[in-house]
Amino acid sequence: AQSVTQLGSHVSVSEGALVLLRCNYSSSVPPYLFWYVQYPNQGLQLLLKYTSAATLVKGINDFEAEFKKSETSFHLTKPSAHMSDAAEYFCAVRGLGGGGNKLTFGTGTQLKVEL
Amino acid sequence: EAGVTQFPSHSVIEKGQTVTLRCDPISGHDNLYWYRRVMGKEIKFLLHFVKESKQDESGMPNNRFLAERTGGTYSTLKVQPAELEDSGVYFCASSQEGFSQETQYFGPGTRLLVL
């Protein structure tokens, strides 16, 4: 069965500090990987996605993620956190193990940005 | 272009009652998905429509849940009778072609509370 693990349900950083949100997946074949963000009282918004092209993927709001096959990871980073980045972040995979088009999500990481 | 819309935004009902959730996908999107997030858990896939046909309903929890997509446009998800464990946020998403690497666009969700 396919799965996604997000380490750390809550992450707190200072404004201006590096943001690192971890995501690991299980798969025997290269997956498609996504990061979504949910701001308070809003729906899920796509931040970026990996679709087997470049392993370093750049997304909106200066976020980026690197696909590392050897580590089965797709960690999300941002060089400098802003207060507006406070939200919940979800890693998701698709197309694993004959799962079709459905997305399999991690449990989410709540990011808190402090002054 | 309007995004995915969902109605209602919130619903509070008593155990045993019926609730119907509605989703309007982005115009022209043939693929429509329902997901659910129970409090504290990951977002889980419920089912996938291609136009008016159910492509994958492997995530539907039981026969108390009925999803329809009239004429391949909007979709409804009915829960009858509702149980306490049905509480959570129900998300709808849509995509145009249904390829694995394609972005699914999410609505804001319906927050259902069963008392």
Short mmCIF file of C-alpha atoms in Angstrom, two decimals:
data_model
loop_
_atom_site.label_atom_id
_atom_site.label_comp_id
_atom_site.label_asym_id
_atom_site.label_seq_id
_atom_site.Cartn_x
_atom_site.Cartn_y
_atom_site.Cartn_z
CA ALA A 1 0.00 0.00 0.00
CA GLN A 2 1.15 3.50 -0.75
CA SER A 3 1.81 5.90 2.08
CA VAL A 4 3.14 9.34 2.88
CA THR A 5 4.81 10.33 6.12
CA GLN A 6 5.16 13.90 7.24
CA LEU A 7 7.54 14.19 10.17
CA GLY A 8 6.38 16.74 12.70
CA SER A 9 2.73 17.65 12.99
CA HIS A 10 3.73 21.09 14.23
CA VAL A 11 6.75 23.14 13.20
CA SER A 12 7.62 26.55 14.59
CA VAL A 13 10.14 28.94 13.03
CA SER A 14 11.12 32.54 13.50
CA GLU A 15 10.32 35.08 10.83
CA GLY A 16 13.20 35.17 8.37
CA ALA A 17 14.43 31.69 9.28
CA LEU A 18 14.64 28.68 7.01
CA VAL A 19 11.50 26.59 6.65
CA LEU A 20 11.95 22.82 6.29
CA LEU A 21 8.93 20.54 6.18
CA ARG A 22 9.67 16.85 5.75
CA CYS A 23 7.89 14.34 3.57
CA ASN A 24 8.77 10.73 2.88
CA TYR A 25 6.81 8.32 0.71
CA SER A 26 6.79 4.62 0.08
CA SER A 27 6.78 3.40 -3.49
CA SER A 28 8.40 0.85 -5.75
CA VAL A 29 7.97 3.06 -8.80
CA PRO A 30 8.61 6.78 -9.35
CA PRO A 31 5.58 8.67 -8.09
CA TYR A 32 4.10 12.04 -8.80
CA LEU A 33 4.47 14.23 -5.71
CA PHE A 34 2.62 17.32 -4.59
CA TRP A 35 2.72 19.87 -1.83
CA TYR A 36 -0.52 21.65 -0.95
CA VAL A 37 -1.09 24.45 1.56
CA GLN A 38 -4.25 25.28 3.47
CA TYR A 39 -4.51 28.78 4.90
CA PRO A 40 -7.02 29.35 7.71
CA ASN A 41 -10.61 29.05 6.52
CA GLN A 42 -9.56 28.35 2.94
CA GLY A 43 -9.28 25.33 0.66
CA LEU A 44 -6.18 23.45 -0.40
CA GLN A 45 -3.90 25.32 -2.77
CA LEU A 46 -1.16 23.70 -4.83
CA LEU A 47 2.31 24.91 -3.91
CA LEU A 48 4.33 22.76 -6.31
CA LYS A 49 4.51 19.35 -7.91
CA TYR A 50 7.09 16.84 -9.11
CA THR A 51 6.24 14.99 -12.31
CA SER A 52 9.53 13.22 -13.16
CA ALA A 53 11.20 16.19 -14.84
CA ALA A 54 13.68 18.28 -12.81
CA THR A 55 14.29 16.92 -9.33
CA LEU A 56 14.37 20.42 -7.83
CA VAL A 57 10.94 21.91 -8.15
CA LYS A 58 10.14 25.56 -7.57
CA GLY A 59 6.69 26.64 -6.51
CA ILE A 60 4.79 29.71 -5.49
CA ASN A 61 5.84 32.11 -2.73
CA ASP A 62 9.53 31.05 -2.96
CA PHE A 63 8.86 27.50 -1.84
CA GLU A 64 10.79 24.67 -3.41
CA ALA A 65 11.15 20.93 -2.94
CA GLU A 66 13.73 18.38 -4.00
CA PHE A 67 12.88 14.86 -5.07
CA LYS A 68 15.45 12.41 -3.74
CA LYS A 69 14.81 8.91 -5.00
CA SER A 70 17.51 7.32 -2.84
CA GLU A 71 15.92 8.75 0.28
CA THR A 72 12.28 8.50 -0.95
CA SER A 73 11.88 12.08 0.20
CA PHE A 74 10.30 15.27 -1.09
CA HIS A 75 11.04 17.86 1.59
CA LEU A 76 9.64 21.37 1.27
CA THR A 77 11.86 24.37 1.95
CA LYS A 78 11.73 28.13 1.93
CA PRO A 79 14.83 30.25 2.61
CA SER A 80 13.11 32.91 4.69
CA ALA A 81 9.82 32.46 6.52
CA HIS A 82 7.19 35.16 6.49
CA MET A 83 4.31 35.61 8.87
CA SER A 84 1.91 34.94 5.99
CA ASP A 85 3.36 31.43 5.61
CA ALA A 86 1.56 30.29 8.74
CA ALA A 87 -0.72 27.53 7.49
CA GLU A 88 -1.07 23.78 7.28
CA TYR A 89 1.00 21.99 4.65
CA PHE A 90 0.19 18.66 3.07
CA CYS A 91 2.41 16.34 1.09
CA ALA A 92 0.64 14.01 -1.35
CA VAL A 93 1.52 11.29 -3.83
CA ARG A 94 -0.33 9.98 -6.80
CA GLY A 95 -0.27 7.01 -9.06
CA LEU A 96 1.42 4.63 -6.67
CA GLY A 97 0.79 0.92 -6.76
CA GLY A 98 -2.01 1.07 -9.27
CA GLY A 99 -3.86 3.63 -7.20
CA GLY A 100 -5.04 5.52 -10.24
CA ASN A 101 -5.59 9.23 -10.04
CA LYS A 102 -6.41 9.53 -6.38
CA LEU A 103 -4.09 11.48 -4.11
CA THR A 104 -2.70 9.90 -0.96
CA PHE A 105 -1.97 12.55 1.66
CA GLY A 106 0.24 12.79 4.68
CA THR A 107 -1.23 13.88 7.99
CA GLY A 108 -0.21 17.49 7.49
CA THR A 109 2.24 19.85 9.20
CA GLN A 110 1.05 22.99 10.90
CA LEU A 111 3.61 25.75 10.40
CA LYS A 112 3.79 28.53 12.95
CA VAL A 113 5.88 31.64 12.25
CA GLU A 114 6.94 33.72 15.21
CA LEU A 115 8.32 37.23 15.40
CA GLU B 1 -12.37 31.82 -13.85
CA ALA B 2 -14.31 30.54 -10.86
CA GLY B 3 -12.69 27.87 -8.76
CA VAL B 4 -14.24 24.79 -7.22
CA THR B 5 -17.16 25.77 -5.01
CA GLN B 6 -18.79 23.79 -2.25
CA PHE B 7 -22.03 24.24 -0.37
CA PRO B 8 -22.69 24.53 2.48
CA SER B 9 -19.51 25.73 4.11
CA HIS B 10 -20.65 24.35 7.46
CA SER B 11 -23.34 21.91 8.52
CA VAL B 12 -24.35 20.80 12.00
CA ILE B 13 -26.81 17.93 12.20
CA GLU B 14 -27.92 15.33 14.67
CA LYS B 15 -27.09 11.68 14.47
CA GLY B 16 -29.58 9.90 12.23
CA GLN B 17 -30.34 12.90 10.07
CA THR B 18 -29.54 13.27 6.40
CA VAL B 19 -27.14 15.78 4.92
CA THR B 20 -26.37 16.55 1.29
CA LEU B 21 -23.17 18.27 0.26
CA ARG B 22 -22.76 19.89 -3.11
CA CYS B 23 -19.71 20.51 -5.25
CA ASP B 24 -19.45 22.60 -8.41
CA PRO B 25 -16.20 21.87 -10.26
CA ILE B 26 -14.28 24.26 -12.46
CA SER B 27 -16.13 24.65 -15.74
CA GLY B 28 -14.89 22.15 -18.32
CA HIS B 29 -13.34 19.78 -15.81
CA ASP B 30 -14.52 16.25 -16.48
CA ASN B 31 -12.84 14.78 -13.41
CA LEU B 32 -14.32 15.33 -9.99
CA TYR B 33 -13.02 13.91 -6.71
CA TRP B 34 -14.34 13.76 -3.17
CA TYR B 35 -12.01 13.57 -0.16
CA ARG B 36 -12.60 13.68 3.57
CA ARG B 37 -10.53 14.69 6.55
CA VAL B 38 -11.61 13.38 9.91
CA MET B 39 -10.25 15.50 12.76
CA GLY B 40 -6.61 14.84 13.45
CA LYS B 41 -6.20 12.42 10.59
CA GLU B 42 -5.03 12.61 7.00
CA ILE B 43 -7.14 13.66 4.05
CA LYS B 44 -8.56 10.49 2.50
CA PHE B 45 -9.91 9.81 -0.96
CA LEU B 46 -13.58 8.88 -1.24
CA LEU B 47 -14.35 8.63 -4.94
CA HIS B 48 -13.63 9.84 -8.46
CA PHE B 49 -16.07 10.76 -11.22
CA VAL B 50 -15.26 11.04 -14.89
CA LYS B 51 -18.13 13.07 -16.25
CA GLU B 52 -21.20 11.36 -14.80
CA SER B 53 -19.59 7.94 -14.29
CA LYS B 54 -17.97 6.68 -11.13
CA GLN B 55 -14.40 5.80 -12.05
CA ASP B 56 -13.23 4.78 -8.59
CA GLU B 57 -15.31 4.59 -5.44
CA SER B 58 -12.90 2.49 -3.43
CA GLY B 59 -12.70 5.05 -0.64
CA MET B 60 -16.41 5.26 0.16
CA PRO B 61 -16.69 4.14 3.80
CA ASN B 62 -20.06 2.38 3.65
CA ASN B 63 -23.46 2.38 1.99
CA ARG B 64 -24.66 5.33 4.03
CA PHE B 65 -22.74 7.49 1.57
CA LEU B 66 -24.20 8.14 -1.88
CA ALA B 67 -22.48 10.28 -4.49
CA GLU B 68 -24.01 11.45 -7.73
CA ARG B 69 -22.97 13.67 -10.56
CA THR B 70 -25.93 14.80 -12.59
CA GLY B 71 -25.16 15.35 -16.25
CA GLY B 72 -21.46 15.41 -15.54
CA THR B 73 -21.61 18.85 -13.97
CA TYR B 74 -22.07 19.39 -10.24
CA SER B 75 -21.90 16.55 -7.75
CA THR B 76 -23.70 15.78 -4.52
CA LEU B 77 -22.61 13.61 -1.63
CA LYS B 78 -25.42 12.43 0.61
CA VAL B 79 -24.93 10.90 4.02
CA GLN B 80 -27.97 9.03 5.28
CA PRO B 81 -28.28 8.41 8.16
CA ALA B 82 -25.38 10.40 9.55
CA GLU B 83 -23.29 8.94 12.37
CA LEU B 84 -20.95 10.67 14.81
CA GLU B 85 -17.85 9.35 13.02
CA ASP B 86 -18.92 11.10 9.81
CA SER B 87 -17.87 14.45 11.27
CA GLY B 88 -15.02 16.07 9.40
CA VAL B 89 -14.19 18.26 6.46
CA TYR B 90 -15.34 17.09 3.04
CA PHE B 91 -13.29 18.39 0.14
CA CYS B 92 -14.12 18.33 -3.51
CA ALA B 93 -11.51 18.65 -6.25
CA SER B 94 -11.58 18.74 -10.02
CA SER B 95 -9.18 18.32 -12.90
CA GLN B 96 -9.46 18.57 -16.63
CA GLU B 97 -7.96 15.45 -18.16
CA GLY B 98 -7.41 13.07 -15.29
CA PHE B 99 -3.75 12.31 -15.92
CA SER B 100 -1.72 11.27 -12.90
CA GLN B 101 0.56 14.28 -13.08
CA GLU B 102 -2.27 16.73 -13.47
CA THR B 103 -3.13 19.20 -10.75
CA GLN B 104 -6.31 18.66 -8.82
CA TYR B 105 -7.93 21.93 -7.79
CA PHE B 106 -9.61 21.86 -4.43
CA GLY B 107 -12.63 23.64 -3.07
CA PRO B 108 -12.79 25.22 0.41
CA GLY B 109 -14.47 22.19 1.93
CA THR B 110 -17.66 21.57 3.88
CA ARG B 111 -17.24 21.23 7.63
CA LEU B 112 -19.71 18.65 8.88
CA LEU B 113 -20.42 18.14 12.55
CA VAL B 114 -22.69 15.30 13.60
CA LEU B 115 -23.98 15.59 17.18
#
